Every structure is written in C-alpha cells, then in structure tokens.
Tab-separated table of C-alpha atoms and ligand atoms in Angstrom:
chain	number	residue	atom	x	y	z
A	509	MET	CA	-28.787	3.928	26.287
A	510	THR	CA	-26.856	0.722	25.531
A	511	VAL	CA	-22.592	1.173	26.549
A	512	THR	CA	-20.993	1.079	23.286
A	513	ASP	CA	-16.742	0.443	23.166
A	514	PRO	CA	-15.494	3.278	22.104
A	515	ALA	CA	-12.765	1.580	20.112
A	516	ALA	CA	-15.290	0.516	17.956
A	517	GLN	CA	-16.633	3.531	17.440
A	518	LYS	CA	-13.591	4.598	15.517
A	519	PRO	CA	-13.816	4.567	11.927
A	520	ARG	CA	-12.104	1.776	9.749
A	521	VAL	CA	-9.582	1.529	7.581
A	522	VAL	CA	-8.535	-1.196	5.276
A	523	SER	CA	-5.322	-0.781	3.094
A	524	GLY	CA	-2.339	-3.350	1.999
A	525	ALA	CA	0.873	-3.515	-0.508
A	526	GLN	CA	1.672	-6.015	-2.420
A	527	PRO	CA	4.713	-7.653	-1.658
A	528	SER	CA	5.873	-7.802	-5.336
A	529	ALA	CA	9.807	-6.907	-4.418
A	530	ASP	CA	12.647	-8.287	-1.813
A	531	SER	CA	12.278	-4.805	-0.260
A	532	LEU	CA	10.073	-1.911	0.013
A	533	HIS	CA	11.144	1.401	-1.431
A	534	LEU	CA	11.046	5.030	0.314
A	535	GLY	CA	8.176	5.878	-1.997
A	536	ASN	CA	5.650	3.326	-0.815
A	537	TYR	CA	7.522	4.692	3.037
A	538	ILE	CA	6.635	7.746	2.521
A	539	GLY	CA	3.075	7.406	0.255
A	540	ALA	CA	2.133	5.029	2.065
A	541	VAL	CA	3.104	3.064	4.826
A	542	ARG	CA	3.971	6.284	7.139
A	543	ASN	CA	0.673	7.510	6.997
A	544	TRP	CA	-0.850	4.284	7.946
A	545	VAL	CA	1.495	4.118	10.950
A	546	GLN	CA	0.098	7.830	12.176
A	547	MET	CA	-3.773	6.298	11.616
A	548	GLN	CA	-3.213	3.832	14.225
A	549	ASP	CA	-4.207	6.378	17.051
A	550	ASP	CA	-7.170	7.713	15.261
A	551	TYR	CA	-8.571	5.261	13.670
A	552	GLU	CA	-9.400	1.404	13.626
A	553	THR	CA	-7.098	-0.087	10.986
A	554	VAL	CA	-6.537	-3.300	9.129
A	555	TYR	CA	-3.482	-4.116	7.009
A	556	PHE	CA	-2.883	-6.847	4.816
A	557	ILE	CA	-0.237	-7.678	2.170
A	558	PRO	CA	-2.443	-9.056	-0.768
A	559	ASP	CA	-0.717	-11.677	-1.731
A	560	LEU	CA	-3.898	-13.196	-3.749
A	561	HIS	CA	-3.100	-9.851	-5.672
A	562	ALA	CA	0.717	-10.968	-5.950
A	563	VAL	CA	-0.291	-14.093	-7.991
A	564	THR	CA	-2.156	-12.160	-11.072
A	565	VAL	CA	0.885	-11.168	-13.130
A	566	ASP	CA	4.665	-13.376	-13.617
A	567	TYR	CA	5.848	-14.405	-10.437
A	568	ARG	CA	8.738	-16.840	-8.496
A	569	PRO	CA	6.813	-19.782	-6.433
A	570	GLU	CA	9.796	-20.327	-4.466
A	571	GLU	CA	10.230	-16.013	-3.759
A	572	LEU	CA	6.586	-15.419	-2.717
A	573	ALA	CA	6.729	-16.262	1.098
A	574	HIS	CA	9.971	-14.404	1.208
A	575	ARG	CA	8.316	-11.125	0.137
A	576	THR	CA	5.412	-12.129	1.817
A	577	ARG	CA	7.465	-11.681	5.602
A	578	VAL	CA	9.615	-9.556	4.029
A	579	THR	CA	6.686	-7.059	4.463
A	580	ALA	CA	4.970	-7.879	6.779
A	581	ALA	CA	8.350	-7.447	9.062
A	582	GLN	CA	8.813	-4.233	7.376
A	583	TYR	CA	5.313	-2.936	7.866
A	584	ILE	CA	6.375	-3.431	11.575
A	585	ALA	CA	9.603	-2.333	11.532
A	586	ALA	CA	8.105	1.290	10.643
A	587	GLY	CA	5.426	1.431	12.970
A	588	ILE	CA	2.652	-1.178	12.328
A	589	ASP	CA	2.365	-2.621	15.792
A	590	PRO	CA	0.245	-5.982	15.323
A	591	GLU	CA	-1.255	-5.145	18.771
A	592	LYS	CA	-3.342	-2.197	17.761
A	593	SER	CA	-3.879	-2.699	14.263
A	594	THR	CA	-5.042	-5.580	12.371
A	595	LEU	CA	-2.627	-6.979	10.593
A	596	PHE	CA	-2.314	-9.647	8.229
A	597	VAL	CA	-2.191	-11.956	4.688
A	598	GLN	CA	-4.744	-11.484	2.466
A	599	SER	CA	-4.163	-15.633	1.770
A	600	HIS	CA	-4.982	-16.279	5.163
A	601	VAL	CA	-8.477	-14.981	5.319
A	602	PRO	CA	-10.428	-17.896	3.025
A	603	GLU	CA	-13.537	-14.645	3.163
A	604	HIS	CA	-11.908	-12.483	0.257
A	605	ALA	CA	-11.347	-15.025	-1.965
A	606	GLN	CA	-15.309	-16.270	-1.435
A	607	LEU	CA	-16.431	-12.617	-1.525
A	608	ALA	CA	-14.666	-11.816	-4.450
A	609	TRP	CA	-16.575	-15.108	-6.812
A	610	ALA	CA	-20.013	-12.728	-5.408
A	611	LEU	CA	-18.622	-9.634	-6.718
A	612	ASN	CA	-17.774	-10.795	-9.950
A	613	CYS	CA	-21.161	-12.312	-10.629
A	614	ILE	CA	-22.358	-8.384	-9.709
A	615	THR	CA	-19.719	-6.763	-11.957
A	616	GLY	CA	-20.490	-6.303	-15.713
A	617	PHE	CA	-17.384	-7.948	-18.243
A	618	GLY	CA	-17.254	-4.463	-20.261
A	619	GLU	CA	-17.079	-2.485	-16.669
A	620	ALA	CA	-14.504	-4.479	-16.014
A	621	SER	CA	-12.858	-4.434	-19.348
A	622	ARG	CA	-12.319	-0.468	-18.791
A	623	MET	CA	-10.329	-0.339	-15.544
A	624	THR	CA	-6.941	1.305	-17.090
A	625	GLN	CA	-4.741	-0.835	-14.741
A	626	PHE	CA	-5.880	-3.436	-16.622
A	627	LYS	CA	-5.696	-2.264	-20.156
A	628	ASP	CA	-1.772	-0.810	-19.384
A	629	LYS	CA	-0.368	-4.367	-17.228
A	630	THR	CA	-2.329	-6.221	-20.750
A	631	GLN	CA	-0.889	-4.152	-23.148
A	632	ARG	CA	2.571	-4.553	-20.870
A	633	TYR	CA	2.629	-8.647	-20.154
A	634	GLY	CA	0.664	-8.905	-23.786
A	635	ASN	CA	-3.047	-10.459	-24.171
A	636	ASP	CA	-1.610	-14.279	-24.033
A	637	ALA	CA	-0.121	-13.339	-19.832
A	638	ALA	CA	-2.571	-11.879	-18.636
A	639	THR	CA	-5.042	-14.443	-16.748
A	640	VAL	CA	-8.811	-14.169	-16.003
A	641	GLY	CA	-7.253	-13.467	-12.274
A	642	LEU	CA	-5.759	-10.048	-13.395
A	643	PHE	CA	-8.981	-9.300	-14.860
A	644	ALA	CA	-10.885	-10.048	-11.529
A	645	TYR	CA	-8.437	-8.054	-9.775
A	646	PRO	CA	-10.481	-5.135	-8.473
A	647	THR	CA	-12.861	-7.246	-7.911
A	648	LEU	CA	-11.026	-9.141	-5.506
A	649	MET	CA	-9.857	-5.441	-4.232
A	650	ALA	CA	-13.011	-5.218	-3.703
A	651	ALA	CA	-13.844	-8.202	-1.426
A	652	ASP	CA	-10.655	-6.967	0.806
A	653	ILE	CA	-12.622	-3.409	1.200
A	654	LEU	CA	-16.165	-4.839	1.917
A	655	LEU	CA	-15.761	-8.077	4.165
A	656	TYR	CA	-14.817	-4.913	6.775
A	657	GLN	CA	-17.183	-3.058	6.569
A	658	ALA	CA	-14.781	0.291	5.774
A	659	GLY	CA	-15.200	4.047	5.781
A	660	LEU	CA	-12.013	4.754	4.392
A	661	VAL	CA	-9.568	3.381	2.384
A	662	PRO	CA	-6.440	5.422	2.000
A	663	VAL	CA	-4.232	4.657	-1.776
A	664	GLY	CA	-2.527	5.924	-3.917
A	665	GLU	CA	-3.776	8.228	-7.381
A	666	ASP	CA	-3.097	4.776	-9.327
A	667	GLN	CA	-5.974	3.621	-6.925
A	668	ARG	CA	-8.153	5.457	-8.186
A	669	GLN	CA	-10.442	3.715	-9.739
A	670	HIS	CA	-10.791	0.502	-7.639
A	671	LEU	CA	-11.852	2.277	-5.576
A	672	GLU	CA	-14.654	3.817	-7.486
A	673	LEU	CA	-15.867	0.227	-8.849
A	674	THR	CA	-15.739	-1.002	-5.301
A	675	ARG	CA	-17.831	1.471	-4.113
A	676	THR	CA	-19.981	0.805	-7.244
A	677	LEU	CA	-20.191	-3.027	-5.983
A	678	ALA	CA	-21.148	-1.772	-2.627
A	679	GLN	CA	-24.056	0.319	-3.938
A	680	ARG	CA	-25.327	-2.573	-6.375
A	681	PHE	CA	-24.901	-5.428	-3.456
A	682	ASN	CA	-27.052	-3.534	-1.229
A	683	HIS	CA	-29.414	-2.250	-4.248
A	684	ARG	CA	-30.089	-6.084	-4.655
A	685	PHE	CA	-29.483	-8.394	-1.832
A	686	GLY	CA	-30.169	-5.589	0.398
A	687	GLU	CA	-28.208	-3.261	2.849
A	688	THR	CA	-24.738	-5.167	4.056
A	689	PHE	CA	-21.881	-3.362	3.265
A	690	VAL	CA	-20.438	-0.083	4.167
A	691	VAL	CA	-19.709	2.149	0.791
A	692	PRO	CA	-16.146	3.422	1.675
A	693	GLU	CA	-14.574	6.693	1.153
A	694	GLY	CA	-11.284	6.406	-0.514
A	695	MET	CA	-8.186	8.468	0.729
A	696	ILE	CA	-5.866	9.533	-2.234
A	697	VAL	CA	-2.665	9.666	-0.880
A	698	LYS	CA	-0.985	14.228	-1.664
A	699	GLU	CA	1.297	15.018	-4.270
A	700	THR	CA	3.321	16.420	-1.990
A	701	ALA	CA	3.972	12.619	-0.627
A	702	LYS	CA	4.594	11.331	-3.868
A	703	ILE	CA	8.598	10.331	-4.758
A	704	TYR	CA	10.133	9.965	-7.949
A	705	ASP	CA	13.098	7.890	-9.254
A	706	LEU	CA	16.738	9.858	-8.496
A	707	GLN	CA	17.654	9.296	-11.476
A	708	ASN	CA	14.638	10.209	-13.415
A	709	PRO	CA	12.868	12.291	-11.251
A	710	THR	CA	9.663	12.661	-13.524
A	711	ALA	CA	8.352	9.246	-13.302
A	712	LYS	CA	7.834	8.000	-9.746
A	713	MET	CA	9.864	6.152	-7.411
A	714	SER	CA	8.389	2.014	-8.463
A	715	LYS	CA	9.910	-1.267	-8.315
A	716	SER	CA	10.318	-1.764	-12.262
A	717	ALA	CA	12.362	1.089	-12.560
A	718	GLU	CA	15.315	1.019	-15.137
A	719	SER	CA	17.821	1.844	-13.254
A	720	PRO	CA	18.160	0.346	-9.644
A	721	ASN	CA	20.106	3.553	-8.928
A	722	GLY	CA	17.101	5.766	-8.662
A	723	LEU	CA	15.435	3.483	-6.389
A	724	ILE	CA	16.046	3.339	-2.433
A	725	GLN	CA	15.019	0.106	-0.620
A	726	LEU	CA	14.689	-0.053	2.568
A	727	LEU	CA	16.772	-3.176	3.215
A	728	ASP	CA	19.583	-1.854	1.017
A	729	ASP	CA	23.188	-1.226	3.057
A	730	PRO	CA	22.672	2.630	4.058
A	731	LYS	CA	25.904	2.850	1.923
A	732	VAL	CA	24.558	2.507	-1.392
A	733	THR	CA	21.699	4.209	-0.167
A	734	ALA	CA	23.899	7.619	0.168
A	735	LYS	CA	25.571	6.784	-3.096
A	736	LYS	CA	22.492	6.478	-4.700
A	737	ILE	CA	21.637	10.369	-3.562
A	738	LYS	CA	24.648	11.654	-4.108
A	739	SER	CA	24.205	10.780	-7.168
A	740	ALA	CA	21.053	11.502	-8.173
A	741	VAL	CA	20.349	13.505	-11.119
A	742	THR	CA	19.822	17.228	-10.439
A	743	ASP	CA	18.461	20.373	-13.093
A	744	ALA	CA	19.824	23.125	-14.779
A	745	GLY	CA	20.721	25.665	-12.755
A	746	THR	CA	22.237	26.022	-8.858
A	747	GLU	CA	19.429	27.872	-6.954
A	748	ILE	CA	18.002	25.459	-4.564
A	749	ARG	CA	13.926	25.717	-5.364
A	750	PHE	CA	11.032	23.978	-5.129
A	751	ASP	CA	9.535	23.848	-8.814
A	752	ARG	CA	8.078	20.282	-9.988
A	753	GLU	CA	8.387	21.536	-13.872
A	754	ASN	CA	11.162	23.366	-14.589
A	755	LYS	CA	13.071	21.484	-11.125
A	756	PRO	CA	12.391	17.389	-10.982
A	757	GLY	CA	15.581	16.410	-9.324
A	758	ILE	CA	15.341	19.566	-6.696
A	759	SER	CA	12.169	18.981	-5.887
A	760	ASN	CA	12.054	15.052	-5.334
A	761	LEU	CA	15.238	15.801	-3.397
A	762	LEU	CA	13.378	18.608	-1.363
A	763	THR	CA	10.947	16.409	-0.921
A	764	ILE	CA	11.989	13.916	0.935
A	765	HIS	CA	14.381	16.158	3.008
A	766	SER	CA	10.694	17.836	4.374
A	767	THR	CA	9.114	14.214	5.360
A	768	LEU	CA	11.999	12.638	6.921
A	769	SER	CA	13.161	16.344	8.430
A	770	GLY	CA	9.736	17.899	9.245
A	771	ARG	CA	10.776	21.091	8.335
A	772	THR	CA	8.401	22.255	5.785
A	773	ILE	CA	9.369	23.375	1.583
A	774	PRO	CA	9.665	27.039	2.448
A	775	GLN	CA	12.065	26.982	5.309
A	776	LEU	CA	14.311	24.304	3.486
A	777	GLU	CA	14.466	26.847	0.508
A	778	ALA	CA	15.562	29.100	3.146
A	779	ASP	CA	18.007	27.047	4.786
A	780	TYR	CA	19.808	26.465	1.532
A	781	GLU	CA	19.638	29.769	0.525
A	782	GLY	CA	22.999	30.698	-1.721
A	783	ARG	CA	24.098	27.104	-0.855
A	784	MET	CA	24.883	24.020	-3.641
A	785	TYR	CA	22.909	21.575	-4.621
A	786	GLY	CA	25.825	18.849	-2.762
A	787	HIS	CA	25.423	20.404	-0.009
A	788	LEU	CA	21.698	19.286	-0.154
A	789	LYS	CA	22.800	16.105	-1.193
A	790	VAL	CA	25.312	15.397	1.580
A	791	ASP	CA	22.164	16.649	4.059
A	792	LEU	CA	19.988	14.214	2.883
A	793	ALA	CA	22.153	11.392	2.262
A	794	GLU	CA	22.739	11.162	6.048
A	795	LEU	CA	18.795	11.660	6.832
A	796	VAL	CA	18.129	9.293	4.640
A	797	THR	CA	20.696	7.080	6.164
A	798	SER	CA	19.611	7.784	9.615
A	799	PHE	CA	16.158	6.735	9.068
A	800	ILE	CA	16.832	3.739	7.432
A	801	THR	CA	19.826	1.654	9.727
A	802	PRO	CA	17.418	1.170	12.470
A	803	LEU	CA	14.253	0.467	10.419
A	804	ARG	CA	16.608	-2.294	8.451
A	805	ASP	CA	17.989	-3.562	11.812
A	806	ARG	CA	15.079	-4.295	13.441
A	807	THR	CA	13.700	-5.540	9.804
A	808	ASN	CA	16.279	-8.160	9.732
A	809	GLU	CA	15.438	-8.941	13.432
A	810	LEU	CA	12.459	-9.601	12.832
A	811	LEU	CA	13.289	-11.987	9.374
A	812	ALA	CA	16.218	-13.444	11.976
A	813	ASP	CA	12.934	-15.638	13.315
A	814	PRO	CA	10.474	-16.012	11.399
A	815	ALA	CA	8.570	-19.007	13.539
A	816	GLU	CA	7.508	-15.856	15.586
A	817	LEU	CA	6.576	-13.450	13.039
A	818	ASP	CA	4.366	-16.176	11.760
A	819	ARG	CA	3.087	-16.165	15.183
A	820	ILE	CA	1.970	-12.578	14.837
A	821	LEU	CA	0.431	-13.288	11.015
A	822	ALA	CA	-1.852	-15.919	12.669
A	823	HIS	CA	-2.765	-13.646	15.398
A	824	GLY	CA	-3.762	-11.080	13.044
A	825	ALA	CA	-5.724	-13.688	10.632
A	826	LYS	CA	-7.805	-14.672	12.879
A	827	ARG	CA	-8.552	-11.250	14.698
A	828	ALA	CA	-9.236	-10.552	10.243
A	829	ARG	CA	-11.742	-13.710	10.502
A	830	GLU	CA	-13.921	-12.783	13.313
A	831	ILE	CA	-14.621	-9.394	11.181
A	832	ALA	CA	-14.730	-10.729	7.960
A	833	SER	CA	-16.636	-14.071	8.582
A	834	VAL	CA	-19.381	-11.795	10.161
A	835	THR	CA	-19.800	-10.223	6.636
A	836	PHE	CA	-19.102	-13.176	4.118
A	837	LYS	CA	-21.938	-15.034	5.764
A	838	ASP	CA	-24.337	-12.109	6.091
A	839	ALA	CA	-23.741	-11.322	2.043
A	840	PHE	CA	-23.731	-14.923	1.065
A	841	GLU	CA	-27.431	-15.560	3.462
A	842	LYS	CA	-28.816	-11.841	1.291
A	843	MET	CA	-27.446	-13.976	-2.180
A	844	GLY	CA	-29.568	-16.828	-0.843
A	845	PHE	CA	-27.424	-19.042	-0.655
A	846	LEU	CA	-28.186	-22.748	1.456
A	847	PRO	CA	-26.316	-21.616	5.244
A	848	LEU	CA	-24.224	-24.496	6.285
A	849	ALA	CA	-25.722	-26.345	9.135
A	850	GLY	CA	-23.266	-25.691	12.137
A	851	GLY	CA	-21.211	-22.914	9.548
A	852	PHE	CA	-17.849	-23.189	8.200
B	1752	LIG	N1	-4.049	-3.009	-5.364
B	1752	LIG	C1	-3.599	-2.018	-3.878
B	1752	LIG	C2	-1.976	-1.839	-4.897
B	1752	LIG	O1	-1.877	-2.287	-5.874
B	1752	LIG	C3	-2.960	-3.645	-3.325
B	1752	LIG	C4	-4.595	-3.390	-3.153
B	1752	LIG	C5	-5.172	-4.923	-2.648
B	1752	LIG	C6	-5.689	-3.167	-1.575
B	1752	LIG	N2	-6.637	-4.942	-1.687
B	1752	LIG	C7	-6.737	-3.812	-1.059
B	1752	LIG	C8	-5.413	-1.902	-1.085
B	1752	LIG	C9	-7.231	-2.965	-0.937
B	1752	LIG	C10	-6.239	-1.139	-0.313
B	1752	LIG	C11	-7.062	-1.683	-0.278
B	1752	LIG	O2	-1.812	-0.374	-3.839
C-alpha cells in the first residue's frame, strides 16, 4: 500500500462571498464566515473573493480593489488562517474565467435563463443593464467549484439553484468528455444561522437594506453598533420568547445573542423570563460590541499594511493555481484542445 498524506484525504471545501460592500455585516459572519473558520480543522478549505462576480452588476472601478482587500482582511481577522486555508482573489487565478468559458459551451441558453437570481436581478436592474456576464454568473460559479474538485460547498439558501446547476454541469461534462470533475454536494446554511434586518426583521440582513440602521457592519464604530441594537424594532407584547411568526424582532435578537454567547435559545428564554425587551437589548449591545471591537481592530491593522496583505493573497493565489491548473489542463485536454507545447 502506498502511504498517502493524511491532509490530502480530508474532503475539500470551496466557498466565497462577494466584495460588494465596504464591510462584511454580521449576517455574513454568522451565516457564512464563522462556519468557514470552524471547517478549517476538519476539511481542506479553499476560500476566495469572487471579484469577477462583483463586476457582473454596476460597480465602481475605484472601489473594487479596496473592497477586495477589506473582505480579505475581514476573513483573516475573523479567523481564516491563510496557512491552513487557501485564501485568494478569484481574478488572480485565470483558470476560473477559462474554465467558465468551457462550461458556458455546455450550458443551455434556456437552462441559464431559468436561474431565479438572474431573473430577479434583471428585474431589479432592467433588461438593458443586465449583461452577458450576469447571465453567465452561475457557470463562473460552477468553474470556481469544479476547478478545486470540491466535495462540499457551504452556501446560503439563495445559492441552492446555482449549486444544482454546478452538479448538472459536472455530470454532463464527465459524461460527454470522460470522468474529470468531482460532483459537489451543497451544504446549505441552517435557518438558525440566519440573521435579519434590525429595522425590518422579516427581511434578511443585507447590504442592500433600505436603512443603514438595520445593518450591523463589522467595521462600524462600536458605539454606532450599540445604538443600532438599542433602536432595533421589537414586537407587540413584553415577553422574551423565540417565535419567528409573531415575534420576528425579538427572535432575531435572540438568535444573534445565541450565536455569539453560545447559550441556546431555551436557555436565553429562561434567563430573560420576567425581564423586559430593553434588558435584552442592553446585554446584546454589550455582547456584539465586545465581539466586533477586536475584529475591527485586527482588520484595520491588516489594512494598514496593504503590501503585506497583498503578499498573503499572492501566496494564496499560487497555492490555488497549483490545484486549479491541473484540473484545467485535464479538462481542456479531454475537450480535445491542442495542448500548448511546454505548458501555459
Ligand atoms: N455566488 C456566491 C454568493 O453570492 C459567491 C460565490 C461565487 C461562490 N463563486 C462561488 C460561493 C463558489 C461558493 C462557491 O454568495
């Protein structure tokens, strides 16, 4: 029997979140990044910043590089260790766009037209503003995943359909050109990890929120954060009880508390028995600010030395390419392209 590297046998995980804001928000952290940090010990983890995806809708070129660095710095500050995980920027690994092209050529026009996120965004931005890039967003995402032969992809519910398409394309490619890609499984974020808008607690916390007061940005001044929590919308009645239907505001505050304090919802309900909404808000403001403050300080420290941050990302891109280039070469050869003598 050959001796294999035990690290190589861990299932590989791939995920990313777009650099489309000046800061990640608490929903990103609780719904995604926190989970990614935990997965580093049990999986071989590949995390990247999908900047190619960020330009599929209107954006400002002068903001993109900064937002990419901020996102990377926040991942690291939150506990993504660039030695344990392969952490990189999508546009630094050209195989993503190259493989996406190949996948475009085995994706049906009708199939891509059925993607609900594309339909929603087209409606939001108007048909003329929707680009071919936006249309091809899911095939680029499939390339992101398939290049790394990922077994598992942790994503939010809104990405479920894109993941299904990824699986379909992997199977189609394998069937047509021969066994090439691992068919990945989705790992959809649980409802309990969903954080809602503080001002509108039936809507998911999102950077496109109507009011900035509903959004806890991880780079906000902690005083601002405390204020936002204290002015969160609450519900009729006085009882502190988890009830998504009838008490969406209080349920959201309890969820945030539970994810940061580690106390279960029933424990919290018992803790707050007979106490008022205000008590919960005061405690939660304290809990969130003491969580956010070191994270913000570490992020700012990393951003203060952009050259070092860029070196970390270059190191990540190099590691990523070692995996991606092998898959890419195999896929293109199977498709029948003439290999470049001497390699790319
Ligand atoms: N589309 C994902 C989102 O908006 C981001 C993304 C791009 C992604 N490529 C990916 C997530 C590959 C997981 C794997 O959330």
